[in-house]
Short mmCIF file of C-alpha atoms in Angstrom, two decimals:
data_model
loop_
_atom_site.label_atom_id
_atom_site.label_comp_id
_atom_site.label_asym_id
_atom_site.label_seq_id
_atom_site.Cartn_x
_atom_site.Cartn_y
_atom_site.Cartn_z
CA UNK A 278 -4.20 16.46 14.25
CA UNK A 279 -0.71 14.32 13.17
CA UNK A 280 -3.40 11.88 11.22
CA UNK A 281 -3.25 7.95 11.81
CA UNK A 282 -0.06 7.24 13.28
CA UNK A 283 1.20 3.44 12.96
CA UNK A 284 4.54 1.90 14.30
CA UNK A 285 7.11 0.52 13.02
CA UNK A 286 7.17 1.54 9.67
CA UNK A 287 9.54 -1.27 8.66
CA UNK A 288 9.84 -4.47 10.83
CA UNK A 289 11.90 -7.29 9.95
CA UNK A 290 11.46 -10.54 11.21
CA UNK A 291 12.66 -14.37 11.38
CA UNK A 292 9.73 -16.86 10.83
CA UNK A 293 7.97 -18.23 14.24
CA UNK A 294 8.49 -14.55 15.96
CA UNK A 295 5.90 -12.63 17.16
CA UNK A 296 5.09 -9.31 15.71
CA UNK A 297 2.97 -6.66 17.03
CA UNK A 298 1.78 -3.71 14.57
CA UNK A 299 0.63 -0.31 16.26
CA UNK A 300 -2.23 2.23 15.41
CA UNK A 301 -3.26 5.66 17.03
CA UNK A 302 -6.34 6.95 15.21
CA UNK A 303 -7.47 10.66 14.61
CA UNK A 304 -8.63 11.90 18.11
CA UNK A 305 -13.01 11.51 17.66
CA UNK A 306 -13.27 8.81 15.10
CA UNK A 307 -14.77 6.04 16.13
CA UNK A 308 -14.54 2.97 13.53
CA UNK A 309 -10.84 1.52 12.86
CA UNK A 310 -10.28 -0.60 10.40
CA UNK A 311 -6.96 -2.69 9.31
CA UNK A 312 -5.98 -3.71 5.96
CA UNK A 313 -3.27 -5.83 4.40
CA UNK A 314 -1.93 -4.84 1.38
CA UNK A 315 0.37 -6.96 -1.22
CA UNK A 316 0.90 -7.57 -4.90
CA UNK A 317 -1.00 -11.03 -5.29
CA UNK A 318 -4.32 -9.91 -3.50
CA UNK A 319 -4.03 -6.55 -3.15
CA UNK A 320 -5.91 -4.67 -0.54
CA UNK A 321 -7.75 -6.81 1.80
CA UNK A 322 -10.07 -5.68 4.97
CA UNK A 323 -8.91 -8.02 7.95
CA UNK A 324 -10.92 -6.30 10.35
CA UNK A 325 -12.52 -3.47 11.75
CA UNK A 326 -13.99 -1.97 15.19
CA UNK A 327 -16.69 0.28 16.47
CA UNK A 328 -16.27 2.26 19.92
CA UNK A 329 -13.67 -0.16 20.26
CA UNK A 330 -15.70 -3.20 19.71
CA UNK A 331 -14.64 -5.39 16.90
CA UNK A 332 -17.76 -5.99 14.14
CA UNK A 333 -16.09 -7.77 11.54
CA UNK A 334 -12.87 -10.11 11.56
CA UNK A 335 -13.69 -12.44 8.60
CA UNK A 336 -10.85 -11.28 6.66
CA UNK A 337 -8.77 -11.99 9.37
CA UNK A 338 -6.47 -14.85 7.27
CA UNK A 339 -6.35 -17.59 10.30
CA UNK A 340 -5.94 -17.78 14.33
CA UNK A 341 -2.75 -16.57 14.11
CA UNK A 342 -3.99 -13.06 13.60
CA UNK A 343 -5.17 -11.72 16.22
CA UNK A 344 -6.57 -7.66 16.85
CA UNK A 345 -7.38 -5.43 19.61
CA UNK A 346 -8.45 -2.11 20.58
CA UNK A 347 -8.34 -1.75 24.14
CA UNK A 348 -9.23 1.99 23.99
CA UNK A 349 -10.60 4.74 21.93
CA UNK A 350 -6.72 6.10 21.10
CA UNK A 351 -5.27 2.40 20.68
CA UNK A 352 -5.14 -0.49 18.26
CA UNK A 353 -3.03 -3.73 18.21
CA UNK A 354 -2.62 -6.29 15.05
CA UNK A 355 -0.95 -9.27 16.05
CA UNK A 356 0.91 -11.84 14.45
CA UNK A 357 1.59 -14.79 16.55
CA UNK A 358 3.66 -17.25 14.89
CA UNK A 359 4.64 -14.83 12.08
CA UNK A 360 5.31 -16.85 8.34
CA UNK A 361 7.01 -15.37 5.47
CA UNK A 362 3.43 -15.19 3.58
CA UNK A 363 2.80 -12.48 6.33
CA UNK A 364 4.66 -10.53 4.30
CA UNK A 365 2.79 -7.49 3.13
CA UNK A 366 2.18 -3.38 4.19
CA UNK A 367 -0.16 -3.33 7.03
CA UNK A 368 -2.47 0.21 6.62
CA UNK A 369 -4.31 1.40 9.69
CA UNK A 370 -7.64 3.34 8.96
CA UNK A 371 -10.08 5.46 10.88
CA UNK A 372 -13.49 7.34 9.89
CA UNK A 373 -16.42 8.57 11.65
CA UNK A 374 -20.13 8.79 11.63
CA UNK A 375 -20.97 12.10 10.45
CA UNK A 376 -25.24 12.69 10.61
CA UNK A 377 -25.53 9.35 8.80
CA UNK A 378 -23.53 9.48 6.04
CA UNK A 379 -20.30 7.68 5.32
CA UNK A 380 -17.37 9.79 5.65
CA UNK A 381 -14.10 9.50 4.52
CA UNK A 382 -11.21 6.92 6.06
CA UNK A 383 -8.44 8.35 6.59
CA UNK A 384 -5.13 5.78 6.27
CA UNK A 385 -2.13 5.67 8.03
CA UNK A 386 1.38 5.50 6.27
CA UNK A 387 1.67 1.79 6.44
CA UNK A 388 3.41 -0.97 8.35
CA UNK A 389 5.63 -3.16 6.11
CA UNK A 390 6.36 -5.94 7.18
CA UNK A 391 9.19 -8.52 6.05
CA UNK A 392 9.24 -12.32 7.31
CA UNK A 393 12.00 -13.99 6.83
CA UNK B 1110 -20.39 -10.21 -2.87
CA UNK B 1111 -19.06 -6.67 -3.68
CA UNK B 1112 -16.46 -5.94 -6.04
CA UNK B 1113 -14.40 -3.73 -7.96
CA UNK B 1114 -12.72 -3.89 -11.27
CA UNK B 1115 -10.40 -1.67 -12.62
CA UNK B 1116 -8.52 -1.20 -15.59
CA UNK B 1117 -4.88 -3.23 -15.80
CA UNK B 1118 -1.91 -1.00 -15.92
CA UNK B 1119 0.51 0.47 -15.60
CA UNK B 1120 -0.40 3.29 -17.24
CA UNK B 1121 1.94 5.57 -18.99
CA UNK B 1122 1.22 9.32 -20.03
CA UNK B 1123 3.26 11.77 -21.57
CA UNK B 1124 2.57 14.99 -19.53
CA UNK B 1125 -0.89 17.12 -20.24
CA UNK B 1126 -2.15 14.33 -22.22
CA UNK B 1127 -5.78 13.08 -20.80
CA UNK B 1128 -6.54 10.95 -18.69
CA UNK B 1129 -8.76 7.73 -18.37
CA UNK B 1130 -8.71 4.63 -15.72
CA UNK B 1131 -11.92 2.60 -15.94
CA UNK B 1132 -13.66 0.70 -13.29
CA UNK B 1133 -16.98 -1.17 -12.76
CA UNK B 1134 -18.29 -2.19 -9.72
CA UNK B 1135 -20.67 -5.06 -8.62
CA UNK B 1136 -22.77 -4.45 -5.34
CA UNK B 1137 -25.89 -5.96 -4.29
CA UNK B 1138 -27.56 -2.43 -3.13
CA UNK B 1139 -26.01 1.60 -3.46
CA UNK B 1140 -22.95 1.79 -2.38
CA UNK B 1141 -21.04 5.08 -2.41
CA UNK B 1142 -18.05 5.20 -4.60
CA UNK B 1143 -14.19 6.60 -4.06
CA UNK B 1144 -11.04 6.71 -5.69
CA UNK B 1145 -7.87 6.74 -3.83
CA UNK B 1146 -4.36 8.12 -4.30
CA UNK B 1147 -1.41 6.51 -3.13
CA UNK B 1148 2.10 8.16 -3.35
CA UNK B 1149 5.36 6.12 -3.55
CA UNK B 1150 5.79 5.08 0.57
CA UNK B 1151 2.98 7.08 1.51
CA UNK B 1152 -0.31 5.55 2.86
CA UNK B 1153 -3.83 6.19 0.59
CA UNK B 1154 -5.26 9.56 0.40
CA UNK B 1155 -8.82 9.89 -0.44
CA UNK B 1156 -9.07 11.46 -4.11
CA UNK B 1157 -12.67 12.07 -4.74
CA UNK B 1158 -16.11 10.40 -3.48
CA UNK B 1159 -20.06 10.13 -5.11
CA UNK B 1160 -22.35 8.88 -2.75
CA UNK B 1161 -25.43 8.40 -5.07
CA UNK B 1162 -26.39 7.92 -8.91
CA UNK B 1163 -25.53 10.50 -11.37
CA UNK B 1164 -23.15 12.16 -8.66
CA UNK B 1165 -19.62 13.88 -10.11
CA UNK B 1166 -16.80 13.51 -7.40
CA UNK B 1167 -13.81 15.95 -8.13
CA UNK B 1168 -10.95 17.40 -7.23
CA UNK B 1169 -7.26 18.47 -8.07
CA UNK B 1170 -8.44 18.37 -11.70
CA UNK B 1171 -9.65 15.11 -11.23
CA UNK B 1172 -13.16 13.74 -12.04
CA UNK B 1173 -15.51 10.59 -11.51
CA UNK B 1174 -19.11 10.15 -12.43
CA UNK B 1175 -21.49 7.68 -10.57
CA UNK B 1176 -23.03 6.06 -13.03
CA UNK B 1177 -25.65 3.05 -11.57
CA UNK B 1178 -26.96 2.31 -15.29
CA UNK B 1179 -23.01 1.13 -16.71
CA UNK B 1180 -22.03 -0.06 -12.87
CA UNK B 1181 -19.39 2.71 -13.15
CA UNK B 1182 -17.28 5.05 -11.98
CA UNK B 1183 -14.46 5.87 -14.34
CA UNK B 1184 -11.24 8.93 -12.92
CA UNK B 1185 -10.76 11.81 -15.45
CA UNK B 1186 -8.32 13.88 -15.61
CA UNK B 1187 -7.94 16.84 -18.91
CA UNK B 1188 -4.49 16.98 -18.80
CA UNK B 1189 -2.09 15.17 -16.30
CA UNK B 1190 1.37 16.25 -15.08
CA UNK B 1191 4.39 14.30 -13.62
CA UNK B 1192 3.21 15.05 -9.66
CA UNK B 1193 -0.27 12.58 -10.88
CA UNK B 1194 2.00 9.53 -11.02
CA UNK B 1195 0.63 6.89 -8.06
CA UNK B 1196 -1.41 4.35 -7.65
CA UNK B 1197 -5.00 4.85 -8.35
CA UNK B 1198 -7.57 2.57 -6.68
CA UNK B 1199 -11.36 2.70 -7.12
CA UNK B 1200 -12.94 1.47 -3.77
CA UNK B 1201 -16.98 1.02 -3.01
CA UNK B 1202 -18.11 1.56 0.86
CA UNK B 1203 -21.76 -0.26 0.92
CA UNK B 1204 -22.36 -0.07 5.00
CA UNK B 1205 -23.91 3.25 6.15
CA UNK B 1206 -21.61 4.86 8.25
CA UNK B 1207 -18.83 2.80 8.03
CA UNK B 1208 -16.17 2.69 5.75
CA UNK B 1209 -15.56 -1.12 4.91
CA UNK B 1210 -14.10 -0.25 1.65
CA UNK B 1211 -13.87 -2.94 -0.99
CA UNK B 1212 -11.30 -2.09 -3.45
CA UNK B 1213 -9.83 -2.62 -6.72
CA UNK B 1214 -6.77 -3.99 -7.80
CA UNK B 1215 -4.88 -0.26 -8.30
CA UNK B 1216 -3.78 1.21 -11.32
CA UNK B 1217 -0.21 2.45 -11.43
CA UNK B 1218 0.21 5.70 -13.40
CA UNK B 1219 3.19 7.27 -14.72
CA UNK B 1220 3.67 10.67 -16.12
CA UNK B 1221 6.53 11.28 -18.59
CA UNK B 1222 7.54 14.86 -18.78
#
């Protein structure tokens, strides 16, 4: 398996655009989570789904953010208007439930993301 | 709620010299406990894990010890080399079967040949 796969790795963009971050899990897992990463607050859990269903989106920063995972193999994190305090490295994460026990998340290589 | 502390860096090492990069954690019930790696652009990489008191995570050289009495969980490593430096972040996962990590702050470590 290629591992989490996210896309773009860099995306530059002009304050008030839209910006759309992209995640392909490991084939079988079955939670996703999404995390923002930068130097004031380090990382943060905005959200994270279950056989596709989303559990928890209290760190989700305001209505502006916005997540989906419309199937098993596909995940979405939208910014919609984007602000220059967007600007952070978006990491994609996956894990599954193995007999019970928490497993290990596996992370993506990171979206960074530049608002200017 | 949950939270992890770990020691400020950056950290800088001379290389084989050992290794120490505290952290505490505060959780309401028994969480399992990781440290992550994370190489220059590259995303995190799971280091080493203890899911339960008195539990030693290890690998590449690397060790942890769950300890519930001190609330901690502190990376070892005997002697360090230049292909250790990264970012270090100790991370607790309280929800069974998920990982909703919680982490710490990072510790950046650099190796000096």
């Amino acid at each position: 398996d290629a591992g989490v796969i996210q896309s773009p790795r860099h995306e530059v963009t002009e304050m008030g655009q839209e910006v759309t971050l992209r995640c392909k899990p490991i084939s079988g897992h079955d939670y996703l989570f999404w995390y923002r990463q930068t130097m004031m607050r380090g990382l943060e859990l905005l959200i994270y789904f279950n056989n596709n269903v989303p559990i928890d989106d209290s760190g989700m920063p305001e209505d502006r953010f916005s997540a989906k995972m419309p199937n098993a193999s596909f995940s979405t994190l939208k910014i919609q208007p984007s602000e220059p305090r967007d600007s952070a490295v978006y990491f994609c994460a996956s894990s599954f439930l193995g007999r019970g026990m928490n497993t290990e998340a596996f992370f993506g290589q990171g979206t960074r993301l530049t608002v200017v | 709620g949950d939270s992890v502390t770990q020691m400020e860096g950056p950290v800088t090492l001379s290389e084989e010299a050992f290794l120490t990069i505290n952290c505490t954690y505060t959780a309401t019930g028994y969480p399992s406990l990781f440290w992550y790696v994370q190489y220059p652009g590259e995303g995190l990489q799971l280091l080493l894990k203890a899911t339960k008191a008195d539990d030693k995570g290890s690998n590449k050289g690397f060790e942890a010890t769950y300890r519930k009495e001190t609330t901690s969980f502190h990376l070892e490593k005997g002697s360090v080399q230049v292909s250790d430096s990264a970012v270090y972040f100790c991370a607790l996962s309280e929800i069974q079967g998920a990982q909703k990590l919680v982490f710490g702050q990072g510790t950046r470590l650099t190796i000096n040949p």
